[in-house]
Amino acid sequence: MPKPKFYLTTPLYYVNDVPHIGHAYTTIAADALARYKRLAGFDVFLLTGTDEHGQKVLQSAREANLDPKELADRVVIVYERLWEKLSISYDDFIRTTEPRHERAVISLFNKLYANGDIYKGTYEGWYCTPCETFWSSSQLKVAKGKPRQGREARCPECGREVEEVAEESYFFKMSRYQDQLLEHIEANPDFIKPPSRRNEIVNFIKEGLRDISISRMAFTWGIPVPVDPAHVIYVWVDALTNYISAIGYSMDPEKFNKLWPADLHIIGKDIMKFHAIVWPTILMAAGLEPPQRIFGHGWWTAEGQKMSKSRGNVVDPNQVVEEFGVDAFRYFLLRDVPFGLDGDFSRDALIQRVNADLANDLGNLLNRTLHMVTRYFDGLVPGPAHEKEEDRDLQALPSEVLPEIDGYMENLEFSAALEVVWRLVRGTNKYLDSTKPWVIAKDMEKKPRLGTVLYNSLEALRIITLLIFPFMPNSAGRIWEQLGMPEDLERQSLVRAKEWGILSPGTKIGKIKPVFPKIE
Ligand code: MSP
């Protein structure tokens, strides 16, 4: 039987600046889920990439005295290096300046134009370049007590100044798809997650969808409108199309039909409307299915403050990794805050989390188990003898926690899933505390009992390693080696977490090296 497919995406990151922890967060979450799904037997396709057109990137390039493509080429390398450092197992990386992408955007535009869903009009309103978003006068925020005039007009999203625009533009007839979109959202309760964001979107649509401007004439850094090259396609329409251009829309029907619709778009809460309104209506107009699910996660502040260049408090993921290691960073981001809610990144919180969960709970379990195997069994996996009730309790734990973990992962509740994994970690520590193998070891006659206890502890560790692999692939790999497991961890299946007794007695365990040192 062919494996079922699972196609998931991250947003495309703007190349106007280097990545910070917010960008790392979305990508790490997507990677953890991709790895989990692979373990669970899915044929996973994880897509990420960069958003390179538009005024925002153009402005940064000008400030840096570079051609925008040159700037993009430089920043893309920074992203690729970071993804490698963060162990992101993406299957494809798409850049919006690639010919394969541009061809798909043009095909999609032509399709909508031929259907009569695109028309030429005049746009009069306001533009926020940092958000790359159009606003009407009634949507604007006006600085307190001041008249609504050019300079005082501010973006309702980010609060920054907006620029007045009046130009000829192409429009997409989004209003035409309002009812269809609402029906779709109502018929598919899982389409927009979490539910709070779904409600926001539904309320917004109910206020009435307008047609949206989808081209600009003020600059040329973008994909030209095929029927009128004096215009470039609006950067959001360009960027959203990546989700289909990367899988062969209009070029490779076999690949496209296999992967579309996407199973999941993971995004931040700020770009929800583009993904849950603009994108699905464009797809409907093109006769394509909407994605299965869109999940909007929360935002990180840094040490209690909004991250911004002007405050100088932007957290560089490279630095965090250098200081604490990649897996500690991944674990903290996914464990400390429920996905979907906002969180605060602080060094103290990270250190506390890592020391308590990784160094203490898991690190100690691993160290004491492996050291006892070395000391009492010359580093060879002992064989289990007859079992007692306390052994059976431990053996029953995995089949108890696995369905729970699966349910949480299905809902992207990473923090809750990890909490359940730690029930197994703590349960195994408790098992050692109550069976006291170091006391049993004093009586030579009880060697079979000692072997049983340590075998069970090793087996629990094997299962824990499989379960933490999606979150901490490097540490899991190191534990795997120390347990003496011969098979490739990446090729393991979750089914193996349900089976007790996989380790073969007599196997030599690996060299013991601390995996989670305590941070002082
Ligand atoms: N280029 C658009 C997305 C196009 S998708 C077709 C864009 N890029 S971005 O680089 O500005 O942001 C990318 C992602 O990073 C968004 O999902 C955003 O929510 C996320 N984050 C940016 N700052 C963040 C935090 N401080 N915290 C968490 N995530 C944040 O938007």
Coordinates of C-alpha atoms and ligand atoms in Angstrom, one line a residue:
M1 CA 0.0 0.0 0.0
P2 CA 1.4 3.4 -0.9
K3 CA 1.9 5.7 2.1
P4 CA -0.7 8.5 2.5
K5 CA 0.8 11.9 1.7
F6 CA 1.1 14.8 4.0
Y7 CA 1.9 18.2 2.4
L8 CA 2.7 21.0 4.9
T9 CA 4.2 24.4 4.4
T10 CA 5.7 27.3 6.3
P11 CA 5.2 30.9 5.2
L12 CA 7.7 32.3 2.7
Y13 CA 10.0 34.6 4.6
Y14 CA 10.7 38.2 3.4
V15 CA 14.3 38.7 2.5
N16 CA 14.4 42.3 3.6
D17 CA 16.1 41.3 6.8
V18 CA 17.8 38.3 8.5
P19 CA 15.7 35.7 10.4
H20 CA 14.8 36.0 14.1
I21 CA 13.2 33.6 16.5
G22 CA 9.7 34.3 15.2
H23 CA 10.8 32.9 11.8
A24 CA 12.6 30.0 13.5
Y25 CA 9.5 29.2 15.5
T26 CA 7.2 28.6 12.5
T27 CA 9.8 26.5 10.8
I28 CA 10.8 24.4 13.8
A29 CA 7.1 23.7 14.5
A30 CA 6.6 22.6 10.9
D31 CA 9.7 20.4 11.1
A32 CA 8.7 18.7 14.3
L33 CA 5.3 17.9 12.8
A34 CA 6.9 16.7 9.5
R35 CA 9.2 14.4 11.4
Y36 CA 6.4 13.0 13.5
K37 CA 4.3 12.4 10.5
R38 CA 7.2 10.5 8.8
L39 CA 7.5 8.3 11.9
A40 CA 3.8 7.8 11.7
G41 CA 4.1 6.4 8.2
F42 CA 3.2 9.4 6.0
D43 CA 4.9 10.4 2.8
V44 CA 5.7 13.9 3.9
F45 CA 6.4 16.9 1.8
L46 CA 7.6 19.9 3.8
L47 CA 7.9 23.2 1.9
T48 CA 9.6 26.4 2.9
G49 CA 11.2 29.3 1.1
T50 CA 11.5 33.1 0.6
D51 CA 9.3 35.9 -0.5
E52 CA 11.5 38.2 -2.6
H53 CA 9.4 40.7 -4.5
G54 CA 7.6 43.8 -3.4
Q55 CA 8.2 47.2 -2.1
K56 CA 9.5 46.2 1.3
V57 CA 12.3 44.1 -0.1
L58 CA 13.0 46.9 -2.7
Q59 CA 13.3 49.5 0.0
S60 CA 15.8 47.4 2.0
A61 CA 17.8 46.8 -1.1
R62 CA 18.0 50.5 -1.8
E63 CA 19.1 51.2 1.7
A64 CA 21.8 48.7 1.4
N65 CA 22.8 50.0 -2.0
L66 CA 22.0 46.7 -3.7
D67 CA 20.0 45.4 -6.5
P68 CA 16.9 43.6 -4.9
K69 CA 17.9 40.3 -6.4
E70 CA 21.4 40.7 -5.0
L71 CA 20.0 41.3 -1.5
A72 CA 17.8 38.3 -1.9
D73 CA 20.7 36.1 -2.9
R74 CA 22.6 37.1 0.2
V75 CA 19.7 36.7 2.6
V76 CA 18.6 33.4 1.2
I77 CA 22.0 32.0 2.2
V78 CA 21.5 33.2 5.7
Y79 CA 18.1 31.4 5.8
E80 CA 19.5 28.2 4.3
R81 CA 22.3 28.1 6.8
L82 CA 20.0 28.7 9.7
W83 CA 17.6 25.9 8.6
E84 CA 20.6 23.6 8.5
K85 CA 21.7 24.6 11.9
L86 CA 18.2 24.1 13.3
S87 CA 17.9 20.6 11.6
I88 CA 15.0 21.5 9.4
S89 CA 14.2 18.6 7.2
Y90 CA 12.5 20.5 4.4
D91 CA 11.8 18.7 1.1
D92 CA 11.9 21.8 -1.1
F93 CA 12.8 25.5 -0.8
I94 CA 11.1 27.9 -3.1
R95 CA 12.2 31.4 -4.0
T96 CA 9.6 33.7 -5.6
T97 CA 12.2 34.9 -8.1
E98 CA 12.6 31.4 -9.6
P99 CA 11.3 30.8 -13.1
R100 CA 9.2 27.8 -12.0
H101 CA 7.4 30.1 -9.6
E102 CA 7.0 33.0 -12.0
R103 CA 5.5 30.7 -14.6
A104 CA 2.9 29.4 -12.2
V105 CA 1.9 32.9 -11.0
I106 CA 1.4 34.0 -14.6
S107 CA -0.7 30.9 -15.4
L108 CA -2.8 31.5 -12.4
F109 CA -3.3 35.2 -13.3
N110 CA -4.2 34.2 -16.9
K111 CA -6.7 31.7 -15.6
L112 CA -8.5 34.1 -13.3
Y113 CA -8.4 36.8 -16.0
A114 CA -9.9 34.5 -18.6
N115 CA -12.7 33.6 -16.1
G116 CA -13.5 37.3 -15.7
D117 CA -12.4 37.3 -12.1
I118 CA -9.8 40.0 -12.7
Y119 CA -10.7 43.5 -13.9
K120 CA -9.0 46.8 -14.3
G121 CA -10.0 49.7 -12.1
T122 CA -8.5 52.5 -10.0
Y123 CA -7.2 52.1 -6.5
E124 CA -7.5 55.0 -4.1
G125 CA -6.4 54.3 -0.6
W126 CA -3.4 53.7 1.6
Y127 CA -0.5 51.3 1.5
C128 CA 1.5 50.0 4.4
T129 CA 4.8 48.9 3.1
P130 CA 6.1 46.9 6.2
C131 CA 2.8 44.9 6.0
E132 CA 2.6 45.0 2.2
T133 CA -1.1 45.7 2.8
F134 CA -3.7 48.0 1.2
W135 CA -6.2 49.9 3.4
S136 CA -9.2 52.1 2.8
S137 CA -9.6 55.4 4.7
S138 CA -12.3 54.0 6.9
Q139 CA -9.9 51.2 8.1
L140 CA -7.1 53.5 9.0
K141 CA -6.0 54.6 12.5
V142 CA -5.7 58.3 12.9
A143 CA -3.1 59.7 15.4
K144 CA -5.0 60.9 18.4
G145 CA -6.4 64.4 18.2
K146 CA -5.0 65.0 14.7
P147 CA -6.8 65.5 11.5
R148 CA -6.9 62.5 9.1
Q149 CA -4.3 63.7 6.7
G150 CA -1.5 62.0 4.9
R151 CA 1.2 62.0 7.5
E152 CA -0.9 61.1 10.5
A153 CA -2.6 58.1 8.9
R154 CA -1.4 54.9 10.4
C155 CA -1.7 51.2 9.6
P156 CA -4.4 49.5 11.7
E157 CA -2.2 46.4 11.8
C158 CA 1.3 47.7 12.8
G159 CA 0.7 51.3 13.7
R160 CA 3.2 52.7 11.2
E161 CA 2.7 55.4 8.7
V162 CA 0.9 54.5 5.5
E163 CA 1.4 56.0 2.1
E164 CA -1.5 57.4 0.1
V165 CA -1.9 55.7 -3.2
A166 CA -4.1 56.5 -6.2
E167 CA -3.3 54.5 -9.2
E168 CA -4.7 52.3 -11.9
S169 CA -4.8 48.8 -10.7
Y170 CA -6.1 45.3 -11.5
F171 CA -8.6 43.9 -9.0
F172 CA -9.6 40.4 -8.0
K173 CA -13.3 39.8 -7.6
M174 CA -13.0 38.5 -4.1
S175 CA -16.5 39.6 -3.2
R176 CA -17.9 37.0 -5.6
Y177 CA -16.6 34.2 -3.4
Q178 CA -17.8 35.5 -0.1
D179 CA -20.7 33.0 0.3
Q180 CA -18.7 30.1 -1.0
L181 CA -15.9 30.8 1.5
L182 CA -18.3 31.1 4.4
E183 CA -20.0 27.9 3.5
H184 CA -16.7 26.2 3.2
I185 CA -15.6 27.4 6.7
E186 CA -18.9 26.3 8.2
A187 CA -18.8 22.9 6.6
N188 CA -15.2 22.3 7.6
P189 CA -14.7 23.1 11.3
D190 CA -11.0 22.2 11.1
F191 CA -10.2 24.5 8.2
I192 CA -9.1 27.4 10.3
K193 CA -7.3 26.7 13.6
P194 CA -7.3 27.4 16.5
P195 CA -11.0 28.3 16.9
S196 CA -10.4 31.8 18.2
R197 CA -8.8 32.7 14.9
R198 CA -11.6 31.0 13.0
N199 CA -14.2 33.2 14.7
E200 CA -12.2 36.4 13.9
I201 CA -12.1 35.4 10.2
V202 CA -15.8 34.5 10.1
N203 CA -16.7 37.9 11.7
F204 CA -14.5 39.7 9.2
I205 CA -16.1 37.9 6.2
K206 CA -19.6 38.6 7.5
E207 CA -18.9 42.3 7.4
G208 CA -18.6 41.9 3.7
L209 CA -15.7 41.1 1.4
R210 CA -14.5 43.7 -1.1
D211 CA -12.6 43.1 -4.3
I212 CA -8.9 43.5 -3.7
S213 CA -6.3 45.4 -5.6
I214 CA -3.8 42.9 -7.0
S215 CA -1.3 45.0 -9.0
R216 CA 1.0 47.9 -8.5
M217 CA 2.5 50.5 -10.9
A218 CA 4.7 52.4 -8.6
F219 CA 7.7 50.1 -9.0
T220 CA 8.8 47.2 -11.2
W221 CA 10.3 44.7 -8.6
G222 CA 7.8 41.9 -9.1
I223 CA 6.2 39.7 -11.7
P224 CA 4.7 41.7 -14.6
V225 CA 1.0 41.4 -15.1
P226 CA 0.9 39.3 -18.3
V227 CA -1.8 41.3 -20.0
D228 CA -0.3 44.7 -19.0
P229 CA 3.4 44.7 -18.2
A230 CA 3.3 48.3 -16.8
H231 CA 1.9 46.6 -13.7
V232 CA 3.5 44.1 -11.4
I233 CA 1.5 41.5 -9.5
Y234 CA 0.8 42.4 -5.9
V235 CA 3.4 40.7 -3.7
W236 CA 0.9 38.7 -1.6
V237 CA -0.8 37.1 -4.6
D238 CA 2.7 36.4 -5.9
A239 CA 3.8 34.8 -2.6
L240 CA 0.7 32.8 -1.8
T241 CA 1.0 31.1 -5.2
N242 CA 4.2 29.4 -3.9
Y243 CA 2.1 26.7 -2.3
I244 CA 1.1 25.5 -5.7
S245 CA 4.0 26.6 -7.8
A246 CA 6.5 24.5 -5.8
I247 CA 4.5 21.3 -6.5
G248 CA 4.2 21.8 -10.2
Y249 CA 1.0 23.8 -10.8
S250 CA 0.5 24.2 -14.5
M251 CA 3.7 22.3 -15.2
D252 CA 3.7 18.8 -13.5
P253 CA 0.2 17.6 -13.2
E254 CA 1.2 14.3 -11.7
K255 CA 3.1 15.8 -8.8
F256 CA 0.5 18.5 -8.4
N257 CA -2.4 16.1 -8.3
K258 CA -0.6 13.9 -5.8
L259 CA 0.1 16.7 -3.3
W260 CA -2.7 19.3 -3.7
P261 CA -4.6 20.2 -1.6
A262 CA -2.0 21.0 1.0
D263 CA -2.8 19.3 4.3
L264 CA -1.6 22.2 6.4
H265 CA -0.4 25.8 6.1
I266 CA 1.4 26.8 9.3
I267 CA 1.6 30.5 9.7
G268 CA 1.7 33.3 12.3
K269 CA -1.5 35.0 13.5
D270 CA -0.6 38.2 11.7
I271 CA -1.0 36.8 8.2
M272 CA -4.3 34.9 8.9
K273 CA -6.5 37.0 6.6
F274 CA -4.2 36.5 3.6
H275 CA -4.2 32.8 4.1
A276 CA -7.8 32.2 5.3
I277 CA -9.6 34.7 3.0
V278 CA -7.5 35.8 0.0
W279 CA -5.8 32.5 -0.7
P280 CA -8.9 30.2 -0.6
T281 CA -10.9 32.6 -2.7
I282 CA -8.2 32.8 -5.3
L283 CA -8.1 29.0 -5.3
M284 CA -11.9 28.8 -5.7
A285 CA -11.7 31.2 -8.6
A286 CA -9.1 29.0 -10.2
G287 CA -11.2 25.9 -9.7
L288 CA -8.8 24.4 -7.2
E289 CA -9.6 23.0 -3.7
P290 CA -8.7 25.1 -0.7
P291 CA -6.0 23.7 1.7
Q292 CA -7.2 21.3 4.3
R293 CA -6.1 23.3 7.3
I294 CA -4.6 26.6 8.2
F295 CA -3.1 27.0 11.6
G296 CA -2.2 30.5 13.0
H297 CA 0.3 30.3 15.9
G298 CA 1.0 33.1 18.4
W299 CA 3.8 35.6 18.6
W300 CA 6.9 35.8 20.7
T301 CA 8.0 38.8 22.6
A302 CA 11.6 39.0 24.0
E303 CA 12.1 39.4 27.7
G304 CA 8.7 40.9 28.0
Q305 CA 9.0 43.4 25.1
K306 CA 7.9 43.4 21.4
M307 CA 10.9 42.6 19.3
S308 CA 12.0 45.4 17.1
K309 CA 15.1 46.7 15.4
S310 CA 14.7 50.1 16.9
R311 CA 14.6 48.6 20.4
G312 CA 17.5 46.5 19.5
N313 CA 16.0 43.4 21.2
V314 CA 15.6 41.1 18.3
V315 CA 16.7 37.6 19.3
D316 CA 19.0 36.0 16.8
P317 CA 18.3 32.2 16.7
N318 CA 22.0 31.6 15.7
Q319 CA 23.1 33.0 19.0
V320 CA 20.6 31.0 21.1
V321 CA 21.8 27.8 19.3
E322 CA 25.4 28.6 19.9
E323 CA 24.8 29.2 23.6
F324 CA 22.4 26.5 24.4
G325 CA 22.4 24.0 21.5
V326 CA 19.8 23.4 18.8
D327 CA 17.7 20.8 20.6
A328 CA 17.4 22.9 23.8
F329 CA 16.1 25.8 21.7
R330 CA 13.7 23.6 19.7
Y331 CA 12.4 22.0 22.9
F332 CA 11.9 25.3 24.7
L333 CA 10.0 26.9 21.9
L334 CA 7.6 24.0 21.5
R335 CA 7.3 23.0 25.1
D336 CA 7.0 26.3 27.0
V337 CA 4.0 27.8 25.2
P338 CA 1.0 26.1 23.8
F339 CA 1.1 26.5 20.0
G340 CA -1.5 29.1 19.1
L341 CA -0.9 31.4 22.1
D342 CA 1.6 34.2 22.5
G343 CA 4.8 33.6 24.5
D344 CA 7.7 35.4 26.0
F345 CA 11.3 34.4 25.2
S346 CA 13.6 34.8 28.1
R347 CA 17.0 33.2 28.9
D348 CA 15.9 32.4 32.4
A349 CA 12.8 30.6 31.3
L350 CA 14.9 28.6 28.8
I351 CA 17.5 27.7 31.3
Q352 CA 15.0 26.6 33.9
R353 CA 13.1 24.5 31.4
V354 CA 16.2 22.8 30.0
N355 CA 17.6 22.1 33.4
A356 CA 14.4 20.7 34.9
D357 CA 13.1 18.6 31.9
L358 CA 16.2 17.7 30.0
A359 CA 19.2 17.7 32.4
N360 CA 17.2 16.5 35.4
D361 CA 14.4 14.3 34.3
L362 CA 15.6 12.8 31.0
G363 CA 19.3 13.2 31.5
N364 CA 19.4 11.5 34.8
L365 CA 17.2 8.6 33.7
L366 CA 19.6 8.0 30.8
N367 CA 22.8 8.4 32.8
R368 CA 21.9 6.2 35.7
T369 CA 20.5 3.5 33.5
L370 CA 23.5 3.4 31.2
H371 CA 26.0 3.6 34.0
M372 CA 24.3 0.7 35.8
V373 CA 24.3 -1.4 32.6
T374 CA 28.1 -0.7 32.3
R375 CA 28.8 -1.4 35.9
Y376 CA 26.7 -4.5 36.5
F377 CA 26.6 -6.0 33.0
D378 CA 29.8 -4.9 31.4
G379 CA 27.9 -2.7 29.0
L380 CA 25.8 -5.5 27.5
V381 CA 22.0 -5.2 27.4
P382 CA 20.8 -7.7 30.1
G383 CA 18.0 -10.2 29.4
P384 CA 14.7 -9.8 31.2
A385 CA 13.6 -12.6 33.5
H386 CA 10.2 -13.2 35.1
E387 CA 8.2 -10.1 35.7
K388 CA 6.5 -8.5 38.6
E389 CA 3.5 -6.2 38.8
E390 CA 5.7 -3.1 38.9
D391 CA 7.3 -4.1 35.6
R392 CA 3.9 -4.6 33.9
D393 CA 2.8 -1.2 35.1
L394 CA 5.8 0.4 33.4
Q395 CA 5.3 -1.7 30.2
A396 CA 1.7 -0.6 30.0
L397 CA 2.6 3.1 30.1
P398 CA 3.6 3.5 26.4
S399 CA 0.3 2.1 25.1
E400 CA -1.5 4.4 27.5
V401 CA 0.3 7.6 26.4
L402 CA 0.7 6.9 22.6
P403 CA -2.9 7.6 21.6
E404 CA -2.9 10.8 23.7
I405 CA 0.3 12.0 22.1
D406 CA -1.1 11.2 18.7
G407 CA -4.2 13.2 19.4
Y408 CA -2.2 16.2 20.5
M409 CA 0.1 16.1 17.5
E410 CA -2.9 15.9 15.2
N411 CA -4.0 19.3 16.7
L412 CA -0.5 20.8 16.8
E413 CA -0.6 20.8 20.6
F414 CA 3.1 20.2 20.8
S415 CA 3.4 21.4 24.4
A416 CA 0.7 19.0 25.6
A417 CA 2.3 16.1 23.5
L418 CA 5.6 16.7 25.2
E419 CA 4.0 16.8 28.6
V420 CA 2.6 13.4 28.0
V421 CA 6.0 12.1 26.8
W422 CA 7.4 13.4 30.1
R423 CA 4.9 11.2 32.0
L424 CA 6.7 8.3 30.6
V425 CA 10.1 9.8 31.5
R426 CA 9.0 10.5 35.0
G427 CA 7.2 7.1 35.3
T428 CA 10.5 5.4 34.4
N429 CA 12.4 7.4 36.9
K430 CA 9.9 6.4 39.5
Y431 CA 10.2 2.8 38.5
L432 CA 13.9 3.0 39.2
D433 CA 13.4 4.8 42.4
S434 CA 11.0 2.1 43.7
T435 CA 12.8 -1.0 42.3
K436 CA 16.2 0.4 43.5
P437 CA 18.5 -1.6 41.2
W438 CA 21.5 -0.3 43.1
V439 CA 20.3 -2.1 46.2
I440 CA 19.4 -5.3 44.3
A441 CA 23.0 -5.2 42.9
K442 CA 24.3 -5.9 46.4
D443 CA 22.8 -9.4 46.3
M444 CA 24.5 -11.7 43.7
E445 CA 21.5 -14.0 43.8
K446 CA 19.2 -11.3 42.6
K447 CA 21.1 -10.7 39.3
P448 CA 18.2 -11.9 37.1
R449 CA 16.0 -9.3 38.9
L450 CA 18.6 -6.6 38.4
G451 CA 18.8 -7.5 34.7
T452 CA 15.0 -7.3 34.4
V453 CA 14.8 -3.9 35.9
L454 CA 17.6 -2.4 33.8
Y455 CA 16.2 -4.1 30.6
N456 CA 12.8 -2.4 31.3
S457 CA 14.5 0.9 31.9
L458 CA 16.4 0.6 28.6
E459 CA 13.3 -0.3 26.7
A460 CA 11.4 2.7 28.1
L461 CA 14.3 4.9 27.0
R462 CA 14.2 3.4 23.5
I463 CA 10.5 4.4 23.3
I464 CA 11.1 7.8 24.8
T465 CA 13.8 8.4 22.2
L466 CA 11.4 7.6 19.3
L467 CA 8.9 10.1 20.8
I468 CA 11.3 12.9 21.4
F469 CA 13.0 12.5 17.9
P470 CA 10.6 14.9 16.1
F471 CA 11.4 17.6 18.7
M472 CA 15.1 17.0 19.4
P473 CA 16.4 14.9 16.4
N474 CA 20.1 15.4 17.3
S475 CA 19.8 14.4 21.0
A476 CA 17.6 11.5 20.1
G477 CA 20.2 10.3 17.7
R478 CA 22.9 10.4 20.4
I479 CA 20.7 8.6 22.9
W480 CA 19.9 6.0 20.2
E481 CA 23.6 5.3 19.7
Q482 CA 24.2 5.0 23.4
L483 CA 21.4 2.5 23.7
G484 CA 23.3 0.5 21.1
M485 CA 20.5 0.5 18.6
P486 CA 21.8 -0.7 15.3
E487 CA 19.0 0.7 13.0
D488 CA 18.8 4.1 11.6
L489 CA 16.6 6.3 13.9
E490 CA 15.3 8.3 10.9
R491 CA 13.8 5.2 9.4
Q492 CA 12.0 4.0 12.5
S493 CA 8.3 3.8 12.7
L494 CA 6.0 4.8 15.5
V495 CA 4.6 1.3 15.5
R496 CA 7.9 0.4 17.3
A497 CA 6.9 2.6 20.2
K498 CA 4.0 0.3 20.8
E499 CA 6.1 -2.8 21.0
W500 CA 7.9 -3.8 24.2
G501 CA 11.0 -6.0 24.0
I502 CA 12.7 -4.7 20.9
L503 CA 16.2 -4.3 22.4
S504 CA 18.1 -7.6 22.1
P505 CA 19.9 -8.8 25.2
G506 CA 23.6 -9.1 24.7
T507 CA 23.9 -6.0 22.6
K508 CA 26.7 -3.7 23.5
I509 CA 25.6 -0.3 24.5
G510 CA 27.4 2.8 23.0
K511 CA 29.9 5.0 24.7
I512 CA 28.3 7.0 27.5
K513 CA 28.4 10.8 26.9
P514 CA 26.1 13.2 28.7
V515 CA 23.4 14.4 26.2
F516 CA 21.8 17.1 28.2
P517 CA 24.4 18.8 30.4
K518 CA 23.0 21.1 33.1
I519 CA 23.3 24.9 32.3
E520 CA 24.9 26.7 35.2
Ligands
MSP1 N1 6.3 37.0 3.4 C1 5.2 37.0 4.2 C2 4.5 35.6 4.2 C3 4.1 35.1 2.9 S1 3.4 33.5 3.0 C4 2.9 33.2 1.4 C5 5.6 37.3 5.7 N2 6.9 37.1 5.9 S2 7.6 37.5 7.3 O1 9.0 37.1 7.1 O2 7.3 38.8 7.7 O3 7.0 36.5 8.4 C6 7.0 35.2 8.3 C7 6.4 34.5 9.5 O4 7.1 34.8 10.7 C8 4.9 34.8 9.8 O5 4.2 33.6 10.0 C9 5.0 35.6 11.1 O6 3.9 35.4 11.9 C10 6.2 35.0 11.8 N3 6.7 35.9 12.8 C11 7.3 37.1 12.6 N4 7.6 37.6 13.8 C12 7.1 36.8 14.8 C13 7.2 36.7 16.2 N5 7.7 37.7 16.9 N6 6.8 35.6 16.8 C14 6.3 34.5 16.2 N7 6.2 34.5 14.8 C15 6.5 35.7 14.1 O7 4.8 37.6 6.5

